[in-house]
Coordinates of C-alpha atoms in Angstrom, one line a residue:
X1 CA 7.9 -15.0 -40.3
X2 CA 6.7 -17.6 -37.7
X3 CA 9.1 -20.4 -37.1
X4 CA 7.5 -23.8 -38.1
X5 CA 10.4 -25.9 -37.9
X6 CA 9.5 -27.5 -34.6
X7 CA 6.2 -28.3 -36.1
X8 CA 7.8 -30.1 -39.2
X9 CA 10.2 -31.9 -36.9
X10 CA 7.4 -33.3 -35.0
X11 CA 5.6 -34.3 -38.0
X12 CA 8.5 -36.3 -39.3
X13 CA 8.8 -38.0 -36.2
X14 CA 5.3 -39.1 -36.3
X15 CA 5.5 -40.3 -40.0
X16 CA 8.5 -42.5 -38.8
X17 CA 6.4 -44.0 -36.0
X18 CA 3.7 -44.7 -38.5
X19 CA 6.1 -46.4 -40.8
X20 CA 7.4 -48.5 -38.0
X21 CA 3.7 -49.4 -37.3
X22 CA 3.3 -50.7 -40.9
X23 CA 5.9 -53.3 -40.4
X24 CA 3.3 -55.3 -38.3
X25 CA 0.8 -55.8 -41.1
X26 CA 3.6 -56.5 -43.4
X27 CA 4.9 -59.5 -41.3
X28 CA 1.1 -60.5 -40.8
X29 CA 0.9 -60.9 -44.7
X30 CA 4.1 -62.8 -44.9
X31 CA 2.9 -65.3 -42.2
X32 CA -0.2 -65.7 -44.1
X33 CA 1.6 -65.9 -47.5
X34 CA -0.3 -62.9 -48.9
X35 CA 1.4 -60.8 -51.8
X36 CA 0.2 -57.5 -50.1
X37 CA 3.3 -57.5 -48.0
X38 CA 5.1 -56.0 -50.9
X39 CA 2.9 -52.9 -51.0
X40 CA 3.3 -52.6 -47.2
X41 CA 7.0 -52.7 -47.9
X42 CA 6.8 -49.8 -50.4
X43 CA 4.4 -47.7 -48.2
X44 CA 6.9 -48.2 -45.2
X45 CA 9.8 -47.0 -47.4
X46 CA 8.0 -43.8 -48.9
X47 CA 6.5 -42.9 -45.3
X48 CA 9.6 -43.5 -43.4
X49 CA 11.9 -41.5 -45.8
X50 CA 9.6 -38.4 -45.9
X51 CA 9.5 -38.7 -42.0
X52 CA 13.5 -38.8 -42.0
X53 CA 13.8 -36.0 -44.3
X54 CA 11.6 -33.8 -42.2
X55 CA 13.3 -34.8 -39.0
X56 CA 16.8 -34.1 -40.2
X57 CA 15.9 -31.0 -42.3
X58 CA 14.0 -29.3 -39.4
X59 CA 15.8 -30.7 -36.2
X60 CA 16.3 -28.1 -33.5
X61 CA 18.2 -28.2 -30.2
X62 CA 15.3 -27.0 -28.3
X63 CA 11.6 -27.6 -29.4
X64 CA 9.2 -24.9 -28.2
X65 CA 5.7 -24.2 -29.8
X66 CA 3.4 -21.5 -28.8
X67 CA -0.4 -21.6 -29.0
X68 CA -0.7 -21.0 -32.7
X69 CA 1.9 -23.6 -33.6
X70 CA 0.1 -26.1 -31.3
X71 CA -3.2 -25.6 -33.1
X72 CA -1.3 -26.1 -36.5
X73 CA 0.5 -29.1 -35.2
X74 CA -2.8 -30.8 -33.8
X75 CA -4.6 -30.4 -37.2
X76 CA -1.5 -31.2 -39.5
X77 CA -0.6 -34.3 -37.5
X78 CA -4.2 -35.8 -37.9
X79 CA -4.3 -35.0 -41.6
X80 CA -0.8 -36.2 -42.4
X81 CA -1.1 -39.5 -40.5
X82 CA -4.5 -40.2 -42.0
X83 CA -3.0 -39.4 -45.7
X84 CA -0.1 -41.7 -45.4
X85 CA -2.2 -44.4 -43.5
X86 CA -4.4 -44.4 -46.7
X87 CA -1.7 -45.6 -48.9
X88 CA -2.0 -49.3 -48.2
X89 CA -5.8 -49.2 -48.8
X90 CA -5.1 -47.9 -52.3
X91 CA -2.2 -50.2 -53.4
X92 CA -3.0 -53.4 -51.6
X93 CA -5.7 -56.0 -52.7
X94 CA -8.2 -53.6 -51.0
X95 CA -7.9 -51.5 -54.2
X96 CA -9.8 -48.7 -53.0
X97 CA -10.0 -45.4 -54.9
X98 CA -8.2 -42.3 -53.3
X99 CA -11.2 -40.8 -51.6
X100 CA -12.4 -44.0 -50.1
X101 CA -9.0 -44.9 -48.9
X102 CA -8.6 -41.5 -47.2
X103 CA -12.0 -41.9 -45.7
X104 CA -11.1 -45.3 -44.3
X105 CA -7.8 -44.0 -42.9
X106 CA -9.5 -40.9 -41.2
X107 CA -12.3 -43.1 -39.8
X108 CA -9.7 -45.3 -38.3
X109 CA -7.3 -42.8 -36.7
X110 CA -10.1 -40.9 -35.4
X111 CA -11.9 -44.3 -34.2
X112 CA -15.1 -43.3 -35.7
X113 CA -15.6 -46.7 -37.2
X114 CA -17.4 -45.9 -40.3
X115 CA -16.3 -47.9 -43.3
X116 CA -16.9 -47.9 -47.0
X117 CA -15.8 -51.5 -47.3
X118 CA -18.4 -53.9 -47.8
X119 CA -16.5 -57.2 -48.4
X120 CA -14.5 -57.4 -45.1
X121 CA -14.5 -61.2 -45.0
X122 CA -12.6 -61.4 -48.4
X123 CA -9.8 -58.9 -47.4
X124 CA -6.3 -60.1 -46.6
X125 CA -5.1 -60.3 -43.1
X126 CA -2.5 -57.5 -43.3
X127 CA -5.1 -54.8 -44.4
X128 CA -7.4 -55.9 -41.8
X129 CA -4.8 -55.6 -38.9
X130 CA -4.0 -52.3 -40.4
X131 CA -7.4 -50.9 -40.1
X132 CA -7.3 -52.3 -36.5
X133 CA -4.0 -50.5 -35.7
X134 CA -5.2 -47.3 -37.0
X135 CA -8.0 -47.3 -34.5
X136 CA -5.6 -48.6 -31.7
X137 CA -3.2 -45.9 -32.3
X138 CA -6.0 -43.4 -32.6
X139 CA -7.5 -44.3 -29.4
X140 CA -4.3 -43.7 -27.3
X141 CA -3.5 -40.8 -29.5
X142 CA -6.9 -39.0 -28.4
X143 CA -5.9 -39.6 -24.8
X144 CA -2.3 -38.1 -25.3
X145 CA -3.6 -35.1 -27.1
X146 CA -6.0 -34.3 -24.4
X147 CA -3.2 -34.5 -21.9
X148 CA -0.1 -33.2 -23.7
X149 CA -1.2 -30.9 -26.4
X150 CA -4.5 -29.2 -25.1
X151 CA -2.9 -27.7 -22.1
X152 CA -0.6 -25.8 -24.3
X153 CA -3.6 -24.4 -26.0
X154 CA -5.2 -23.3 -22.8
X155 CA -8.5 -25.0 -23.7
X156 CA -8.3 -28.4 -22.2
X157 CA -6.1 -31.0 -20.9
X158 CA -5.9 -31.9 -17.3
X159 CA -8.4 -29.0 -16.3
X160 CA -11.1 -30.7 -18.5
X161 CA -11.0 -33.9 -16.6
X162 CA -12.5 -32.6 -13.3
X163 CA -15.7 -31.1 -12.2
X164 CA -14.8 -29.7 -8.7
X165 CA -13.2 -26.8 -7.5
X166 CA -10.1 -28.8 -6.3
X167 CA -7.9 -30.4 -9.0
X168 CA -7.3 -34.0 -8.1
X169 CA -6.3 -34.9 -11.7
X170 CA -3.6 -32.2 -11.6
X171 CA -1.6 -33.9 -8.9
X172 CA -1.8 -37.4 -10.6
X173 CA 1.6 -37.4 -12.0
X174 CA 4.2 -34.6 -11.7
X175 CA 5.9 -35.1 -15.3
X176 CA 3.9 -35.4 -18.5
X177 CA 6.3 -37.7 -20.1
X178 CA 6.0 -40.3 -17.2
X179 CA 2.2 -39.6 -17.5
X180 CA 2.3 -40.6 -21.0
X181 CA 4.7 -43.6 -20.5
X182 CA 2.3 -44.9 -17.8
X183 CA -1.0 -44.3 -19.7
X184 CA 0.6 -46.1 -22.8
X185 CA 1.6 -49.1 -20.6
X186 CA -1.8 -49.2 -19.1
X187 CA -3.3 -49.2 -22.5
X188 CA -1.1 -52.0 -23.8
X189 CA -1.9 -54.1 -20.7
X190 CA -5.6 -53.6 -21.0
X191 CA -5.3 -54.6 -24.8
X192 CA -3.6 -57.7 -23.9
X193 CA -6.0 -58.7 -21.3
X194 CA -8.9 -58.2 -23.6
X195 CA -7.4 -60.1 -26.4
X196 CA -6.5 -63.1 -24.0
X197 CA -10.1 -63.1 -22.7
X198 CA -11.5 -63.1 -26.2
X199 CA -9.1 -66.0 -27.4
X200 CA -9.9 -68.4 -24.4
X201 CA -13.6 -67.7 -24.9
X202 CA -13.8 -69.0 -28.4
X203 CA -12.2 -66.3 -31.0
X204 CA -9.1 -67.5 -32.9
X205 CA -5.8 -65.7 -32.3
X206 CA -6.2 -63.2 -35.3
X207 CA -9.8 -62.3 -34.4
X208 CA -8.9 -61.8 -30.8
X209 CA -5.9 -59.4 -31.5
X210 CA -8.0 -57.4 -33.9
X211 CA -11.1 -57.1 -31.9
X212 CA -9.1 -56.3 -28.8
X213 CA -7.5 -53.4 -30.4
X214 CA -10.8 -52.1 -31.7
X215 CA -12.7 -52.6 -28.5
X216 CA -10.3 -50.9 -26.0
X217 CA -10.0 -47.9 -28.6
X218 CA -13.8 -48.0 -28.9
X219 CA -13.4 -47.9 -32.5
X220 CA -15.5 -50.9 -33.6
X221 CA -13.8 -51.9 -36.9
X222 CA -14.3 -55.8 -37.3
X223 CA -13.1 -58.2 -39.9
X224 CA -16.4 -59.6 -40.5
X225 CA -19.4 -58.1 -42.3
X226 CA -21.7 -59.2 -39.5
X227 CA -19.5 -57.4 -37.0
X228 CA -20.0 -59.1 -33.5
X229 CA -23.1 -61.0 -34.9
X230 CA -20.8 -63.3 -36.7
X231 CA -19.7 -64.9 -33.5
X232 CA -23.1 -65.3 -31.8
X233 CA -21.5 -65.7 -28.4
X234 CA -23.0 -64.3 -25.1
X235 CA -19.6 -64.7 -23.3
X236 CA -17.8 -62.7 -26.1
X237 CA -20.4 -60.0 -26.2
X238 CA -20.1 -59.8 -22.2
X239 CA -16.4 -59.3 -22.4
X240 CA -16.8 -56.8 -25.2
X241 CA -19.1 -54.8 -23.1
X242 CA -16.8 -54.7 -20.1
X243 CA -13.8 -53.4 -22.2
X244 CA -15.9 -50.9 -24.1
X245 CA -16.9 -49.5 -20.7
X246 CA -13.3 -49.5 -19.6
X247 CA -12.2 -47.6 -22.8
X248 CA -15.0 -45.2 -22.0
X249 CA -13.9 -44.0 -18.6
X250 CA -11.2 -41.4 -17.8
X251 CA -7.9 -43.2 -18.2
X252 CA -6.3 -41.0 -15.6
X253 CA -8.6 -42.4 -13.0
X254 CA -7.0 -45.9 -13.6
X255 CA -3.7 -44.4 -12.8
X256 CA -5.0 -42.8 -9.7
X257 CA -6.5 -46.2 -8.7
X258 CA -3.1 -47.8 -9.3
X259 CA -1.3 -45.0 -7.3
X260 CA -3.5 -45.6 -4.2
X261 CA -6.5 -43.3 -4.9
X262 CA -8.9 -46.1 -5.2
X263 CA -12.1 -44.1 -4.2
X264 CA -11.8 -41.4 -6.9
X265 CA -13.0 -43.7 -9.5
X266 CA -16.2 -44.4 -7.5
X267 CA -16.8 -40.7 -6.5
X268 CA -16.1 -39.1 -9.9
X269 CA -19.1 -37.1 -11.2
X270 CA -18.6 -38.3 -14.9
X271 CA -18.4 -41.9 -14.0
X272 CA -21.6 -41.9 -12.0
X273 CA -23.6 -40.1 -14.7
X274 CA -22.3 -42.2 -17.4
X275 CA -23.3 -45.4 -15.7
X276 CA -26.7 -43.8 -14.7
X277 CA -27.4 -43.0 -18.3
X278 CA -26.2 -46.3 -19.7
X279 CA -28.3 -48.3 -17.2
X280 CA -31.5 -46.3 -17.6
X281 CA -31.3 -46.6 -21.6
X282 CA -30.5 -50.3 -21.3
X283 CA -33.6 -50.8 -19.1
X284 CA -35.9 -48.7 -21.4
X285 CA -34.7 -50.5 -24.5
X286 CA -35.3 -54.0 -22.9
X287 CA -38.8 -53.2 -21.9
X288 CA -39.4 -51.8 -25.4
X289 CA -38.0 -55.1 -27.0
X290 CA -40.0 -57.4 -24.7
X291 CA -43.3 -55.7 -25.3
X292 CA -42.9 -54.4 -28.9
X293 CA -40.9 -57.1 -30.6
X294 CA -42.2 -60.1 -28.5
X295 CA -38.7 -61.1 -27.5
X296 CA -38.1 -63.0 -24.3
X297 CA -36.7 -61.0 -21.2
X298 CA -33.4 -62.8 -21.5
X299 CA -32.7 -62.2 -25.2
X300 CA -34.0 -58.5 -24.9
X301 CA -31.5 -57.8 -22.1
X302 CA -28.6 -59.5 -24.0
X303 CA -29.4 -57.4 -27.2
X304 CA -30.0 -54.3 -25.5
X305 CA -26.9 -54.4 -23.1
X306 CA -24.6 -55.2 -26.1
X307 CA -25.8 -52.7 -28.6
X308 CA -26.6 -49.7 -26.5
X309 CA -23.3 -50.1 -24.6
X310 CA -21.6 -50.1 -28.2
X311 CA -23.4 -47.1 -29.7
X312 CA -23.2 -45.1 -26.6
X313 CA -19.5 -45.5 -26.4
X314 CA -19.2 -44.8 -29.9
X315 CA -17.7 -48.2 -30.6
X316 CA -20.2 -49.1 -33.2
X317 CA -20.2 -53.0 -33.0
X318 CA -23.5 -54.6 -33.6
X319 CA -25.0 -58.1 -32.8
X320 CA -28.7 -57.3 -34.0
X321 CA -30.1 -55.3 -36.7
X322 CA -31.6 -52.5 -34.4
X323 CA -33.5 -50.9 -37.7
X324 CA -36.0 -53.6 -36.9
X325 CA -36.6 -52.4 -33.3
X326 CA -39.0 -49.9 -34.6
X327 CA -39.3 -46.0 -34.3
X328 CA -38.7 -46.0 -30.6
X329 CA -35.4 -48.0 -30.9
X330 CA -34.0 -45.9 -33.7
X331 CA -34.7 -42.7 -31.7
X332 CA -32.9 -44.1 -28.9
X333 CA -29.9 -45.0 -30.9
X334 CA -29.6 -41.6 -32.5
X335 CA -29.8 -39.8 -29.2
X336 CA -27.2 -41.9 -27.5
X337 CA -24.6 -42.0 -30.2
X338 CA -24.3 -38.2 -29.5
X339 CA -23.6 -38.8 -25.8
X340 CA -20.4 -40.6 -25.8
X341 CA -18.2 -41.5 -22.9
X342 CA -16.2 -39.5 -20.3
X343 CA -13.6 -36.9 -21.1
X344 CA -10.0 -38.3 -21.3
X345 CA -11.3 -41.6 -22.6
X346 CA -11.0 -43.2 -26.1
X347 CA -14.7 -42.4 -26.9
X348 CA -16.1 -39.9 -29.2
X349 CA -19.5 -38.0 -28.9
X350 CA -20.4 -34.7 -27.0
X351 CA -18.8 -36.5 -23.8
X352 CA -20.5 -36.6 -20.3
X353 CA -18.4 -33.7 -19.1
X354 CA -19.9 -31.4 -21.5
X355 CA -23.4 -32.6 -20.7
X356 CA -22.8 -31.8 -17.1
X357 CA -21.5 -28.2 -18.0
X358 CA -24.7 -27.7 -20.3
X359 CA -26.8 -28.9 -17.1
X360 CA -25.0 -26.8 -14.6
X361 CA -24.8 -23.6 -16.6
X362 CA -28.6 -23.9 -17.6
X363 CA -29.3 -24.6 -13.8
X364 CA -27.4 -21.4 -12.9
X365 CA -29.1 -19.2 -15.6
X366 CA -32.5 -20.5 -14.3
X367 CA -31.4 -19.5 -10.8
X368 CA -30.5 -16.0 -11.8
X369 CA -33.7 -15.5 -13.6

């Protein structure tokens, strides 16, 4: 019988981390005098207790997993974290049913951004910050998964992040632990910078922190029903566009830039194609809005820049109802939401890397024919 003790130990460790993360919305509710802090407290106790039981029951001196176990760990970790992450949605004032709560939790941890909640402005601060935290941890989790877990499966990881025969990414950092520490530190710093810019540009402290977490993770959860349209600020939209793009580029390139390899971020095939597609779609949409919707050039650029960037990166913020753009605008939105950002980023979608593989594979087959 295959030994799954290592998997159960790691799952227990992840549940303990999730329980510790729940302390943040608990304190937020205490600060804002919301009674939901009690439900968060009980959720923490249950999650942390089960996590500790798994850790102590299946602890091993040496943790080693094979390919099959790595597959099981990857699937089980996402499902288990989402399951326990749904508990606050059920028992707090959000009062979602079991299905909706699990949906909201999965949407958060996978940074999908879809929601079943239609009264965001009426939710307590604790549950709102918990939604944002799920996306924030989900964003960094995708990167760590790509770097640490997928190489074990021999189907991804470092080798998925380059397009040339030489492997510049492989030499970025010699140890995976050091890499994860640096990538997580960078993620936190970028989040702090984004929150600070939001705050000094007009958001209150709570909105700034919440939107920074869901921007850098390209998740798109907002605490307002009107999403970014609630603020109606060109400055805030510009900041958001910048950090949505930051979250859409390979994070390993940022580390290479900080380690002195500054030219790689400019020369990278993924980055160049990503910006090319984004720029072309924004220009086409701007022209369409000017001529079909009779909008001014300035307003068309503003609407196209923010909404196209948001949809293509998989963030999902909106500042305008693009269902009013006409059939062409809807087709554009449907197409670009499948594209996504670069491999090794927080974005979803097919990813630029796979589009390049598809194009190069098709080109090779045509040459052979």
